[in-house]
Each structure stands twice: as C-alpha cells, then as structure tokens.
C-alpha cells in the first residue's frame, strides 16, 4: 500500500464510489474487505492512523466469550465461535491458539466451570480448538508455576484464539487494497455531502497538506466506533446517542510474572468482572476493566482506580505481586457498546452489533467485537448495497484468505514468543528478508529488550502506510505496548529511518521524537 498512490486514486475519481466507509478500525476495515471482495468500488477514510482507536487496544483474544455464556447470550457465543474458527483458517499467520486455565480455589468451581466450558466446546463444534479438561492441583501448578498455590484445588483448561489486533487491522487494509479498495489514513470526514436530503458523499481534510476534498458515493457507511454518534450528528443534528463508551485498561508485565504458555482466566472477581493474565509477545498482559465514560477520545488514559484494581487482583492470583514500577506499559481503550435505555453499568451491556439506516440513507454500524468483525461487515455491506441500489452480490469473506496467508492447512498455531513476531507478516516476511539481504544493517535489533529490527520500520513506511514514529512504534510494531520506556529510547532511530523514506527534514524528526515521547509518558506509571 502506498499512500501517495491511494491519495491520487481517491481524489481524482470523478465517478461516485459504490461504498464509502468512514473509520479505519476493525469494523470499517472489515467492511472495506467485504465490499471490495464483492466487486463494489470501495473507498475508506480514517481520521488518524488505521486502528488508532479501540482496535489496537483490545485484550487480543479471538474468542467466543466465556463471560457471555455466563450471561446466557448463547447466540453471541455461537456466532463468535464460528467467526473464531473462520479467522483461524483465513489468517493462520495472525491467530494462534492459547490455553486458558481457570484456577479453582473452592470445591464447587471445578464442576461449575467444567460444565460451562464443556458447553463452550460443544458450541464450537468442529471449529473447536481443543477439548476443555479438569486439571489436578499439581498439573495446574506445573503449567502455571507462579499461580498462587494457597488454597488451590485444581484448574479447568480450555482453548481460545489470540492475535495481534493492530497487525490484523493492517492485514485487513492490505487485503482490501489487494481487491482494489482505496484506503487512506490521516483524512477525517468533516461533514457529509447531501443532495435532495440524501447522503451522497463526504467532505474530508487531508491532514498532511491541509487540503479539503469532496468524495461522492452511492452510500456512506459510518463505522467510527465510539465516535459514531458524532458522525450521526453530521447527518441529523439532534440524533439520539446510540453509543455508551466503556473504558478497559491493560497492564503489561515482564514474562517472569507468568512464565509458560498458558493464560489465567478468573471468571469472576469481587465485583463480578473477568480477569485475564495472558502471555503475549513474550510479555504478560493483565486486563481488563469496564468503566463507563462520557466522552469518546482517541487517546484515553488508565484511571488510578483501574490500575489499582488490576494490580490488587493480579497480586491475589500470582505469587509475585506486581507493583506500579513493574508495569512496562499501561494502555486504555474504549468499547463502543450499544446504549440500552437507562443502564446500571456497562459490563452488562450487550456485545453484539446492530446496523441502522437514517432517513437520509447514512448506514451506521455500532457495537460488536474484533472477533465478529467479518460478520459485522457482511451485515453492513448487505444493508449498504440495498441503500445504494447496487447489484446484489454474495458475501465471499467466510473463505477469503487474508493478505499474507500461508500455512496451507489453516490450522491454529501454538502461541508464539517474543522472537517470533515476524510470523505475523505471513508471506510478506520473505520481502522483509530480501530487504535485509540488500541492507544488512537493517537486521539489527532496534533495542535489546524489543524484538524489532530496522527493516520493519522501512517496510512499515514503504508498504504499510506508516506516517509517523507513533504509527511504527505503536501499531506496525507493538513496541509502545511491550515496553514504553524502551520504545522511547528508539524513537530517534525510528524517526531517522522514517524520515529517509518519507523525505522529511531534521525538524520533522525532532518533532516526531518529541511528540512520541509525550505520548509514551502516558503509558508509563508513576
Ligand atoms: P475503532 O477501532 O475505534 O475504529 C473507529 C475509527 O473511526 C477510529 O480509528 C477513528 O479514528 C475513526 N473515526 C472516527 N471519526 C472519524 C471521522 N470523522 N473521519 C474519519 N475517521 C473517523 N474484542 C474482541 O473480539 N476480543 C477482545 O479481546 C477484545 N478486547 C477488548 C478489550 C478492551 C479494553 C476494549 C476496549 C475492547 C475490546 N474488544 C475486544 C472489542 C474490540 O476491540 C472493538 O469492538 C473493536 O476494536 C471496535 O472497532 P471499531 O472499528 O468499531 O472502532
């Protein structure tokens, strides 16, 4: 993907686009993949970087959601388990399977969770990743040597999918582009274009040049997550809010807090939340929280009480108690939950999605999860095609292999460690290796504590539309999430490599380093 070519294609087209998507997160990118794969002329505009919003800040699970089963939402679990199976087949380079252990500290937990997880296995059917089983106390501690042994009776093991959310977002952008879609980042929609009271396009601002453009379309799809009410208000000034944003945070710790390949899943903490401790890219991810917030923003910050909650609960289940100084990175995201009348808390709001169509034909999709992005896209494109009067074409994405697909069998892979992040590039890894062969200096690790090399920076800028140091360190690589301090230490090197690719001057480099330093300060505790 090349941004200049995308910009050219987007702004020089005189015919209207069949489908124009606002928002480059999981939902919008999934819609672009679907619409382009059906052969519709598709464009997508993102106000910041792809996956800058919620879609780079998830727990990184492709899961049915054991919690939703507890809530009795069998339909959502069934749908998500099917999607989990499909994504595992269509993007085996980006999804791995992971074992989760529910520790049992009271006599009733083993049969209770054992039965629940057997139902989970049954719902997954032949797309299951492995049968759940009861584990003895010894086996539980063998797999989770740092689990709190006091009072431990045993455990229940089950399997789910794990992925790298921002990398999957880039992979979706590439898949859409492979099918002819035009996608661009750093281009916010500032208003909707209406003709005869019908939405017929958008006005956008290209942030690098400051230029404004009008893009015409047969239908516009609003896939802006927690921002969707603001786009709906561009259509109807008094539109009732549909979204109840809920913040969830994660803390990233060193692997020594949870060595081994299994994750810990605590189905119910004191206040009824689910707690995960998950191995991810050679670190441990602890999450999450569910805090209602009133305002949608792109860079939410973890609240002191959320940090306290996670540290206290992690200490309860792990032998080594994490302290604020142990946290390598802390990040927050906002769930775009669908509003349901007067609510007590956001934890009980549904996680399914809905598509709505305004009087002027703006199609808005809200709710959902990363796991179900494909089904959400299918539903949204079906509706959008109707609104636009496009020829009906079947959705091909259930079996559409995503960009970089390899590993012929489409079998889930075991969890990967820190050194194996290259696998996420799929078939593109060969091009990165060729780049290194040409410039051996690009094979050097950027930092001893991070698994990333110079070649990835060059690749991200040349082929993945990274435009800033933050794009590279936060989403093309996950350096900011794996170790915020280490990521700051390499910002200058990254700025130099990116500047060379983008033809930018030393002033740009210095500004980039400074703004990344400011951003990263929000990911460090204390
Ligand atoms: P976003 O990713 O926020 O994308 C919307 C995009 O629209 C943004 O990039 C924004 O910049 C852009 N935009 C807004 N306004 C404009 C405009 N005017 N012009 C152009 N662009 C605009 N799901 C799972 O399946 N598994 C999990 O493990 C999981 N864990 C989660 C943990 C947390 C803490 C959270 C918060 C969510 C989690 N989810 C999980 C849910 C999942 O992450 C979200 O459902 C999904 O990422 C939402 O994607 P989206 O595209 O709708 O929103």
Coordinates of C-alpha atoms and ligand atoms in Angstrom, one line a residue:
X1 CA 0.0 0.0 0.0
X2 CA 1.4 3.4 -1.0
X3 CA -0.3 6.5 0.5
X4 CA 0.6 8.8 -2.4
X5 CA -1.0 6.4 -4.9
X6 CA -4.0 6.0 -2.7
X7 CA -4.5 9.8 -2.4
X8 CA -4.2 10.2 -6.1
X9 CA -6.8 7.4 -6.7
X10 CA -9.1 8.9 -4.1
X11 CA -9.1 12.5 -5.2
X12 CA -9.0 12.1 -9.0
X13 CA -12.0 9.8 -9.3
X14 CA -14.9 11.6 -11.0
X15 CA -17.5 8.7 -10.7
X16 CA -19.1 8.2 -7.3
X17 CA -17.7 5.3 -5.1
X18 CA -20.2 2.5 -4.7
X19 CA -19.5 2.3 -1.0
X20 CA -17.5 4.9 1.1
X21 CA -16.6 3.8 4.6
X22 CA -15.7 6.3 7.4
X23 CA -13.4 4.7 10.0
X24 CA -10.3 2.5 9.7
X25 CA -10.7 0.3 12.8
X26 CA -11.7 -3.4 12.8
X27 CA -15.3 -2.6 11.7
X28 CA -14.5 -0.2 8.8
X29 CA -11.6 -2.2 7.5
X30 CA -13.7 -5.4 7.6
X31 CA -16.4 -3.6 5.6
X32 CA -13.8 -2.4 3.1
X33 CA -12.5 -6.0 2.7
X34 CA -16.1 -7.3 2.2
X35 CA -17.3 -4.6 -0.2
X36 CA -14.1 -4.7 -2.4
X37 CA -14.2 -8.5 -2.5
X38 CA -17.8 -8.4 -3.7
X39 CA -16.5 -6.2 -6.5
X40 CA -18.0 -2.9 -5.3
X41 CA -15.9 0.2 -5.9
X42 CA -14.8 0.9 -2.3
X43 CA -13.1 3.7 -0.5
X44 CA -12.2 4.1 3.2
X45 CA -11.1 7.2 5.1
X46 CA -9.6 7.2 8.5
X47 CA -9.1 10.4 10.6
X48 CA -5.9 9.3 12.2
X49 CA -3.9 6.0 11.7
X50 CA -5.6 2.7 10.9
X51 CA -6.5 1.1 14.3
X52 CA -5.5 4.2 16.3
X53 CA -8.8 3.9 18.2
X54 CA -10.2 0.9 20.1
X55 CA -8.9 -1.7 17.5
X56 CA -5.3 -1.6 18.8
X57 CA -6.2 -1.6 22.5
X58 CA -8.1 -4.9 22.9
X59 CA -7.3 -7.9 25.1
X60 CA -6.2 -9.5 21.8
X61 CA -8.5 -12.5 22.0
X62 CA -10.4 -14.1 19.2
X63 CA -12.9 -15.7 21.5
X64 CA -16.5 -16.8 21.9
X65 CA -16.5 -15.1 25.2
X66 CA -17.0 -17.4 28.2
X67 CA -18.4 -14.5 30.1
X68 CA -21.3 -14.1 27.6
X69 CA -22.1 -17.7 28.1
X70 CA -22.4 -17.0 31.8
X71 CA -24.8 -14.1 30.9
X72 CA -26.8 -16.6 28.9
X73 CA -26.1 -14.9 25.5
X74 CA -25.7 -18.2 23.6
X75 CA -26.4 -16.6 20.2
X76 CA -23.5 -14.2 20.5
X77 CA -21.2 -17.0 21.7
X78 CA -22.2 -19.3 18.9
X79 CA -21.6 -16.5 16.3
X80 CA -18.3 -15.6 17.8
X81 CA -17.1 -19.2 18.0
X82 CA -17.9 -19.6 14.3
X83 CA -16.0 -16.4 13.5
X84 CA -13.1 -17.6 15.6
X85 CA -12.9 -20.8 13.5
X86 CA -13.1 -18.9 10.2
X87 CA -10.5 -16.4 11.1
X88 CA -8.1 -19.1 12.3
X89 CA -8.4 -20.6 8.8
X90 CA -8.2 -17.4 6.9
X91 CA -5.4 -15.7 8.8
X92 CA -3.3 -18.5 10.4
X93 CA -0.3 -16.2 10.3
X94 CA -2.0 -13.8 12.7
X95 CA -4.1 -16.0 15.0
X96 CA -2.7 -18.6 17.4
X97 CA -4.4 -20.8 19.9
X98 CA -3.9 -20.3 23.5
X99 CA -4.7 -22.5 26.6
X100 CA -6.5 -20.8 29.4
X101 CA -6.7 -22.2 32.9
X102 CA -9.5 -21.3 35.3
X103 CA -7.9 -21.9 38.8
X104 CA -10.3 -23.5 41.3
X105 CA -10.0 -22.4 44.9
X106 CA -13.3 -23.7 46.2
X107 CA -14.9 -27.2 45.8
X108 CA -17.7 -26.0 43.6
X109 CA -15.6 -24.2 41.0
X110 CA -14.3 -27.3 39.2
X111 CA -17.7 -28.9 38.4
X112 CA -19.3 -25.4 37.8
X113 CA -16.7 -24.2 35.3
X114 CA -16.1 -27.7 33.9
X115 CA -19.7 -28.0 32.8
X116 CA -19.8 -24.4 31.4
X117 CA -16.6 -25.0 29.4
X118 CA -17.9 -28.3 28.0
X119 CA -20.9 -26.3 26.7
X120 CA -18.4 -23.9 25.2
X121 CA -16.7 -26.8 23.5
X122 CA -20.0 -28.1 22.2
X123 CA -21.0 -24.7 20.7
X124 CA -17.7 -24.5 18.9
X125 CA -18.4 -27.9 17.3
X126 CA -15.9 -28.9 14.6
X127 CA -14.3 -25.4 14.7
X128 CA -13.2 -26.1 18.3
X129 CA -9.5 -25.6 19.2
X130 CA -9.3 -28.4 21.7
X131 CA -11.4 -30.0 24.4
X132 CA -11.6 -28.5 27.9
X133 CA -10.4 -30.6 30.8
X134 CA -10.1 -30.8 34.5
X135 CA -6.5 -30.4 35.8
X136 CA -5.2 -31.6 39.2
X137 CA -3.6 -29.1 41.5
X138 CA -0.1 -30.5 40.5
X139 CA -0.8 -30.2 36.8
X140 CA -2.3 -26.7 37.3
X141 CA 0.9 -25.6 39.1
X142 CA 3.1 -27.3 36.5
X143 CA 1.5 -25.3 33.8
X144 CA 1.3 -22.1 35.9
X145 CA 4.3 -22.2 38.2
X146 CA 3.6 -18.6 39.5
X147 CA -0.1 -19.2 40.3
X148 CA -1.0 -18.6 44.0
X149 CA -0.8 -22.2 45.5
X150 CA -2.5 -21.3 48.8
X151 CA -5.9 -23.0 48.8
X152 CA -5.6 -24.1 45.2
X153 CA -7.7 -27.2 44.5
X154 CA -7.0 -27.6 40.7
X155 CA -8.0 -26.0 37.5
X156 CA -10.0 -26.2 34.3
X157 CA -8.2 -25.8 31.0
X158 CA -9.8 -24.6 27.8
X159 CA -8.7 -23.1 24.5
X160 CA -9.4 -19.8 22.6
X161 CA -7.7 -17.7 19.9
X162 CA -5.2 -15.0 20.3
X163 CA -4.0 -12.4 17.9
X164 CA -2.2 -9.1 17.4
X165 CA -5.0 -6.6 16.9
X166 CA -3.2 -3.7 15.1
X167 CA -1.4 -6.2 12.8
X168 CA -4.7 -7.8 11.9
X169 CA -6.0 -4.3 11.1
X170 CA -3.1 -3.6 8.7
X171 CA -3.6 -7.0 7.2
X172 CA -7.3 -6.2 6.6
X173 CA -6.3 -2.9 4.9
X174 CA -3.9 -4.8 2.7
X175 CA -6.5 -7.4 1.9
X176 CA -9.0 -4.7 0.9
X177 CA -6.3 -2.9 -1.2
X178 CA -5.4 -6.3 -2.9
X179 CA -9.1 -6.4 -4.0
X180 CA -9.0 -2.8 -5.4
X181 CA -10.2 -0.7 -2.4
X182 CA -8.7 2.7 -1.9
X183 CA -7.9 3.4 1.8
X184 CA -6.3 6.4 3.4
X185 CA -5.2 7.4 6.8
X186 CA -5.0 10.9 8.3
X187 CA -8.1 12.1 6.4
X188 CA -11.0 13.0 8.7
X189 CA -14.5 13.4 7.4
X190 CA -15.5 16.9 8.4
X191 CA -19.1 16.9 7.1
X192 CA -21.5 14.8 5.0
X193 CA -22.5 15.9 1.5
X194 CA -26.2 15.7 0.8
X195 CA -28.2 16.0 -2.4
X196 CA -32.0 16.2 -2.2
X197 CA -31.8 15.4 1.5
X198 CA -29.9 12.1 0.8
X199 CA -26.3 11.5 1.9
X200 CA -24.3 11.4 -1.3
X201 CA -20.7 11.7 -0.1
X202 CA -18.3 13.3 2.4
X203 CA -16.1 16.3 2.8
X204 CA -12.7 15.3 4.0
X205 CA -9.5 17.1 5.0
X206 CA -6.1 15.6 4.1
X207 CA -4.1 16.4 7.3
X208 CA -0.6 16.4 5.8
X209 CA -1.4 19.1 3.2
X210 CA -4.4 20.6 4.8
X211 CA -6.3 20.3 1.6
X212 CA -10.1 19.7 1.6
X213 CA -11.8 17.4 -0.9
X214 CA -15.3 16.2 -1.6
X215 CA -15.8 12.5 -2.3
X216 CA -19.0 11.3 -3.9
X217 CA -20.6 7.9 -3.0
X218 CA -23.7 6.0 -3.6
X219 CA -23.8 5.1 0.1
X220 CA -21.8 6.2 3.1
X221 CA -21.1 3.8 6.0
X222 CA -20.4 5.2 9.4
X223 CA -18.0 2.7 11.1
X224 CA -16.5 5.1 13.6
X225 CA -16.8 3.0 16.8
X226 CA -17.1 5.3 19.9
X227 CA -17.3 8.3 17.5
X228 CA -20.3 7.1 15.6
X229 CA -22.7 9.5 17.3
X230 CA -20.6 12.5 16.2
X231 CA -20.9 11.3 12.6
X232 CA -24.6 10.6 13.0
X233 CA -25.0 14.2 14.2
X234 CA -23.4 15.4 11.0
X235 CA -26.4 13.8 9.4
X236 CA -29.1 14.7 12.0
X237 CA -28.1 17.4 14.4
X238 CA -30.5 16.1 17.1
X239 CA -29.7 12.3 16.7
X240 CA -30.2 10.4 20.0
X241 CA -26.9 8.9 21.2
X242 CA -26.5 5.2 20.4
X243 CA -23.2 4.6 22.0
X244 CA -22.2 4.1 25.7
X245 CA -18.4 4.1 25.7
X246 CA -16.8 1.9 28.3
X247 CA -13.1 2.0 29.1
X248 CA -11.0 -1.1 29.6
X249 CA -7.3 -0.9 30.5
X250 CA -4.4 -3.4 30.4
X251 CA -1.1 -3.6 32.2
X252 CA 1.9 -5.2 30.6
X253 CA 4.4 -7.0 32.8
X254 CA 7.6 -9.0 32.4
X255 CA 7.2 -12.7 31.5
X256 CA 8.6 -13.7 34.9
X257 CA 5.2 -12.9 36.4
X258 CA 3.6 -15.7 34.4
X259 CA 6.1 -18.0 32.7
X260 CA 4.9 -20.8 30.5
X261 CA 2.4 -20.8 27.6
X262 CA -0.9 -20.8 29.4
X263 CA -3.1 -17.8 30.4
X264 CA -5.0 -17.4 33.6
X265 CA -8.7 -16.7 33.4
X266 CA -10.6 -15.6 36.5
X267 CA -14.3 -15.7 35.6
X268 CA -15.5 -13.6 38.5
X269 CA -13.5 -11.1 40.6
X270 CA -15.0 -9.4 43.7
X271 CA -17.0 -7.0 41.6
X272 CA -18.1 -9.6 39.0
X273 CA -15.6 -8.8 36.3
X274 CA -13.4 -11.2 34.3
X275 CA -9.7 -11.0 34.8
X276 CA -7.1 -12.3 32.4
X277 CA -3.4 -12.7 32.7
X278 CA -2.2 -13.6 29.2
X279 CA 1.2 -14.4 27.6
X280 CA 1.6 -12.1 24.6
X281 CA 4.7 -11.4 22.5
X282 CA 7.0 -12.5 25.4
X283 CA 5.2 -10.3 28.0
X284 CA 2.2 -10.7 30.2
X285 CA -1.0 -8.8 29.6
X286 CA -3.3 -8.2 32.6
X287 CA -6.8 -6.9 32.0
X288 CA -9.3 -5.6 31.9
X289 CA -11.7 -3.1 33.5
X290 CA -15.2 -1.9 32.5
X291 CA -15.6 1.8 33.4
X292 CA -18.4 3.9 31.8
X293 CA -17.0 7.1 30.4
X294 CA -18.9 10.1 29.0
X295 CA -16.6 11.2 26.2
X296 CA -15.1 9.5 23.2
X297 CA -11.4 10.1 22.7
X298 CA -8.6 8.7 20.7
X299 CA -6.0 8.5 23.5
X300 CA -7.8 7.6 26.7
X301 CA -5.7 7.2 29.8
X302 CA -5.9 4.5 32.5
X303 CA -7.5 5.8 35.7
X304 CA -5.7 5.4 39.1
X305 CA -8.5 3.2 40.4
X306 CA -8.4 0.9 37.3
X307 CA -4.6 0.4 37.8
X308 CA -5.1 -0.3 41.5
X309 CA -7.9 -2.8 40.7
X310 CA -5.7 -4.8 38.3
X311 CA -2.6 -4.7 40.5
X312 CA -4.5 -5.9 43.5
X313 CA -6.3 -8.7 41.7
X314 CA -3.1 -9.8 39.9
X315 CA -1.3 -10.0 43.2
X316 CA -4.1 -12.2 44.6
X317 CA -3.6 -14.8 41.9
X318 CA 0.1 -14.6 41.2
X319 CA 2.9 -15.4 43.7
X320 CA 5.0 -12.4 42.6
X321 CA 3.0 -9.3 43.4
X322 CA 3.3 -6.7 40.6
X323 CA 4.0 -3.1 41.7
X324 CA 3.5 0.0 39.7
X325 CA 7.2 0.1 38.9
X326 CA 6.9 -3.4 37.3
X327 CA 4.5 -2.2 34.7
X328 CA 6.2 -2.0 31.3
X329 CA 3.2 -0.3 29.7
X330 CA -0.3 0.6 30.6
X331 CA -2.9 1.3 27.9
X332 CA -6.6 2.1 27.7
X333 CA -9.3 1.5 25.1
X334 CA -13.0 2.4 24.7
X335 CA -15.6 -0.2 23.9
X336 CA -18.2 1.1 21.5
X337 CA -21.1 -0.5 23.4
X338 CA -24.7 -0.1 22.2
X339 CA -26.7 2.0 24.6
X340 CA -29.7 0.3 26.1
X341 CA -32.1 2.7 27.9
X342 CA -31.2 3.5 31.5
X343 CA -28.2 1.4 32.5
X344 CA -26.6 0.3 35.8
X345 CA -23.2 -0.5 34.4
X346 CA -21.5 -1.0 31.1
X347 CA -20.4 -4.6 32.0
X348 CA -23.9 -5.8 31.4
X349 CA -24.4 -4.1 28.1
X350 CA -24.7 -6.4 25.1
X351 CA -21.6 -7.0 23.0
X352 CA -23.5 -7.8 19.7
X353 CA -23.8 -5.3 16.9
X354 CA -26.6 -3.5 15.0
X355 CA -26.8 -1.8 11.7
X356 CA -29.1 1.3 11.4
X357 CA -30.1 3.4 8.4
X358 CA -31.0 7.1 8.8
X359 CA -33.8 8.8 6.8
X360 CA -31.1 10.3 4.5
X361 CA -29.5 6.9 3.9
X362 CA -26.5 7.1 6.2
X363 CA -25.7 3.5 7.3
X364 CA -24.3 3.2 10.8
X365 CA -22.9 0.1 12.4
X366 CA -22.4 0.0 16.2
X367 CA -21.3 -2.4 18.9
X368 CA -19.7 -5.8 18.2
X369 CA -16.2 -7.1 18.9
X370 CA -13.0 -7.7 17.0
X371 CA -13.8 -11.4 16.8
X372 CA -17.0 -10.8 14.9
X373 CA -15.7 -8.1 12.5
X374 CA -16.3 -10.3 9.5
X375 CA -19.9 -11.0 10.2
X376 CA -20.5 -7.3 11.1
X377 CA -19.0 -6.4 7.7
X378 CA -21.3 -8.8 6.0
X379 CA -24.4 -7.4 7.6
X380 CA -23.3 -3.8 7.0
X381 CA -22.5 -4.4 3.3
X382 CA -25.8 -6.2 2.7
X383 CA -27.6 -3.1 4.1
X384 CA -25.4 -0.6 2.3
X385 CA -25.8 -2.4 -1.1
X386 CA -29.6 -2.1 -0.6
X387 CA -29.5 1.6 0.2
X388 CA -27.2 2.3 -2.8
X389 CA -29.2 0.1 -5.1
X390 CA -26.2 -1.9 -6.0
X391 CA -26.5 -5.2 -7.8
X392 CA -26.8 -7.9 -5.2
X393 CA -23.6 -9.9 -4.8
X394 CA -23.0 -12.7 -2.3
X395 CA -20.5 -12.2 0.5
X396 CA -17.3 -14.1 -0.2
X397 CA -15.4 -13.5 3.1
X398 CA -16.1 -16.7 5.0
X399 CA -13.5 -18.4 3.0
X400 CA -11.4 -15.4 1.9
X401 CA -7.7 -15.8 2.8
X402 CA -6.3 -12.6 4.2
X403 CA -3.2 -10.8 2.9
X404 CA 0.0 -12.8 3.7
X405 CA -1.9 -16.1 4.2
X406 CA 0.3 -19.1 4.4
X407 CA 0.5 -22.4 6.3
X408 CA -1.7 -24.3 3.8
X409 CA -3.7 -26.3 6.4
X410 CA -5.3 -23.3 8.1
X411 CA -4.7 -25.0 11.4
X412 CA -4.3 -22.8 14.5
X413 CA -0.7 -22.4 15.6
X414 CA 0.6 -22.6 19.1
X415 CA 1.3 -19.4 21.0
X416 CA 4.4 -17.5 19.8
X417 CA 7.1 -16.0 21.9
X418 CA 8.8 -12.6 21.6
X419 CA 11.3 -13.7 18.9
X420 CA 8.6 -14.9 16.6
X421 CA 6.7 -11.7 15.9
X422 CA 8.0 -11.9 12.3
X423 CA 5.4 -14.7 11.7
X424 CA 2.7 -12.0 11.7
X425 CA 3.9 -10.8 8.3
X426 CA 2.9 -14.1 6.7
X427 CA 4.2 -14.3 3.1
X428 CA 5.5 -10.6 3.4
X429 CA 8.2 -11.9 5.7
X430 CA 10.1 -13.1 2.6
X431 CA 10.2 -9.4 1.3
X432 CA 11.5 -8.2 4.7
X433 CA 14.2 -10.8 4.5
X434 CA 15.1 -9.7 1.0
X435 CA 15.3 -6.1 2.2
X436 CA 17.7 -7.2 4.9
X437 CA 19.8 -9.1 2.4
X438 CA 20.1 -5.9 0.4
X439 CA 20.8 -3.7 3.5
X440 CA 22.3 -6.0 6.3
X441 CA 22.4 -3.0 8.7
X442 CA 18.6 -3.2 8.8
X443 CA 18.8 -6.6 10.6
X444 CA 20.0 -5.1 13.8
X445 CA 17.6 -5.1 16.7
X446 CA 16.4 -1.6 17.5
X447 CA 16.6 -2.3 21.2
X448 CA 17.9 -5.3 23.2
X449 CA 14.6 -5.6 25.0
X450 CA 12.4 -5.4 21.9
X451 CA 12.1 -7.9 19.1
X452 CA 12.0 -5.3 16.3
X453 CA 14.5 -4.5 13.6
X454 CA 15.3 -1.6 11.3
X455 CA 13.8 -3.5 8.3
X456 CA 10.4 -3.4 9.9
X457 CA 10.5 0.4 10.1
X458 CA 11.4 0.7 6.5
X459 CA 8.8 -1.8 5.5
X460 CA 6.1 -0.2 7.6
X461 CA 6.7 3.2 5.9
X462 CA 7.1 1.9 2.4
X463 CA 4.3 -0.7 2.3
X464 CA 2.0 -0.3 5.3
X465 CA 1.3 3.5 5.1
X466 CA 3.0 4.3 8.5
X467 CA 3.4 8.1 8.5
X468 CA 4.7 8.8 12.0
X469 CA 7.0 7.4 14.6
X470 CA 3.9 6.6 16.7
X471 CA 2.4 4.6 13.8
X472 CA 5.6 2.5 13.6
X473 CA 6.1 2.0 17.4
X474 CA 2.6 1.7 18.5
X475 CA 0.8 -0.2 15.7
X476 CA 3.1 -1.6 12.9
X477 CA 5.3 -2.9 15.7
X478 CA 3.9 -3.1 19.3
X479 CA 7.0 -1.6 20.9
X480 CA 5.0 1.0 22.9
X481 CA 2.8 -1.7 24.4
X482 CA 5.6 -4.1 25.1
X483 CA 7.9 -1.6 26.8
X484 CA 7.0 2.1 26.8
X485 CA 10.4 3.2 28.1
X486 CA 12.4 1.1 25.6
X487 CA 10.2 2.4 22.8
X488 CA 11.1 6.0 23.7
X489 CA 14.8 5.0 23.7
X490 CA 14.5 4.0 20.0
X491 CA 12.2 6.8 18.8
X492 CA 15.2 8.8 17.4
X493 CA 16.4 5.8 15.4
X494 CA 13.0 5.2 14.1
X495 CA 12.5 8.9 13.2
X496 CA 15.7 8.8 11.2
X497 CA 14.7 5.7 9.2
X498 CA 11.2 7.0 8.6
X499 CA 12.4 10.5 7.6
X500 CA 14.7 9.0 5.0
X501 CA 11.8 7.0 3.5
X502 CA 9.4 9.9 3.6
X503 CA 11.8 12.6 2.5
X504 CA 11.4 14.6 5.7
X505 CA 13.9 17.0 7.3
X506 CA 15.6 17.0 10.7
X507 CA 13.0 19.4 12.1
X508 CA 10.3 16.8 11.3
X509 CA 12.4 14.1 13.0
X510 CA 12.8 16.2 16.2
X511 CA 9.1 17.0 16.3
X512 CA 8.2 13.3 15.8
X513 CA 10.5 12.2 18.7
X514 CA 9.1 14.9 21.0
X515 CA 5.5 14.1 20.3
X516 CA 6.2 10.3 20.7
X517 CA 7.9 11.0 24.0
X518 CA 4.9 12.9 25.2
X519 CA 2.5 10.2 24.1
X520 CA 4.6 7.4 25.7
X521 CA 4.7 9.2 29.0
X522 CA 1.0 8.4 29.3
X523 CA 1.9 4.6 29.1
X524 CA 4.3 4.7 32.0
X525 CA 3.1 4.6 35.6
X526 CA 4.4 7.0 38.2
Ligands
LIG1 P1 -12.4 1.8 16.3 O1 -11.3 0.8 16.3 O2 -12.4 2.8 17.4 O3 -12.4 2.4 14.9 C1 -13.2 3.6 14.6 C2 -12.3 4.5 13.8 O4 -13.1 5.6 13.2 C3 -11.2 5.1 14.6 O5 -9.9 4.7 14.1 C4 -11.4 6.6 14.4 O6 -10.2 7.4 14.3 C5 -12.2 6.7 13.1 N1 -13.0 7.9 13.0 C6 -13.8 8.5 13.9 N2 -14.3 9.6 13.5 C7 -13.9 9.8 12.2 C8 -14.1 10.7 11.2 N3 -14.9 11.8 11.4 N4 -13.5 10.6 10.0 C9 -12.7 9.5 9.7 N5 -12.5 8.6 10.7 C10 -13.1 8.7 11.9 N6 -12.9 -7.7 21.0 C11 -12.6 -9.0 20.8 O7 -13.1 -9.6 19.9 N7 -11.6 -9.6 21.6 C12 -11.0 -8.9 22.7 O8 -10.2 -9.5 23.3 C13 -11.4 -7.6 22.9 N8 -10.9 -7.0 24.0 C14 -11.3 -5.7 24.2 C15 -10.7 -5.0 25.3 C16 -11.0 -3.7 25.5 C17 -10.4 -3.0 26.7 C18 -11.8 -3.0 24.6 C19 -12.0 -1.5 24.8 C20 -12.4 -3.6 23.5 C21 -12.1 -5.0 23.3 N9 -12.7 -5.7 22.3 C22 -12.4 -7.0 22.1 C23 -13.7 -5.0 21.4 C24 -13.0 -4.6 20.1 O9 -11.7 -4.1 20.3 C25 -13.8 -3.5 19.4 O10 -15.2 -4.0 19.3 C26 -13.4 -3.1 18.1 O11 -12.0 -2.8 18.0 C27 -14.1 -1.8 17.6 O12 -13.7 -1.5 16.3 P2 -14.3 -0.3 15.6 O13 -13.7 -0.3 14.2 O14 -15.8 -0.3 15.7 O15 -13.8 1.0 16.4

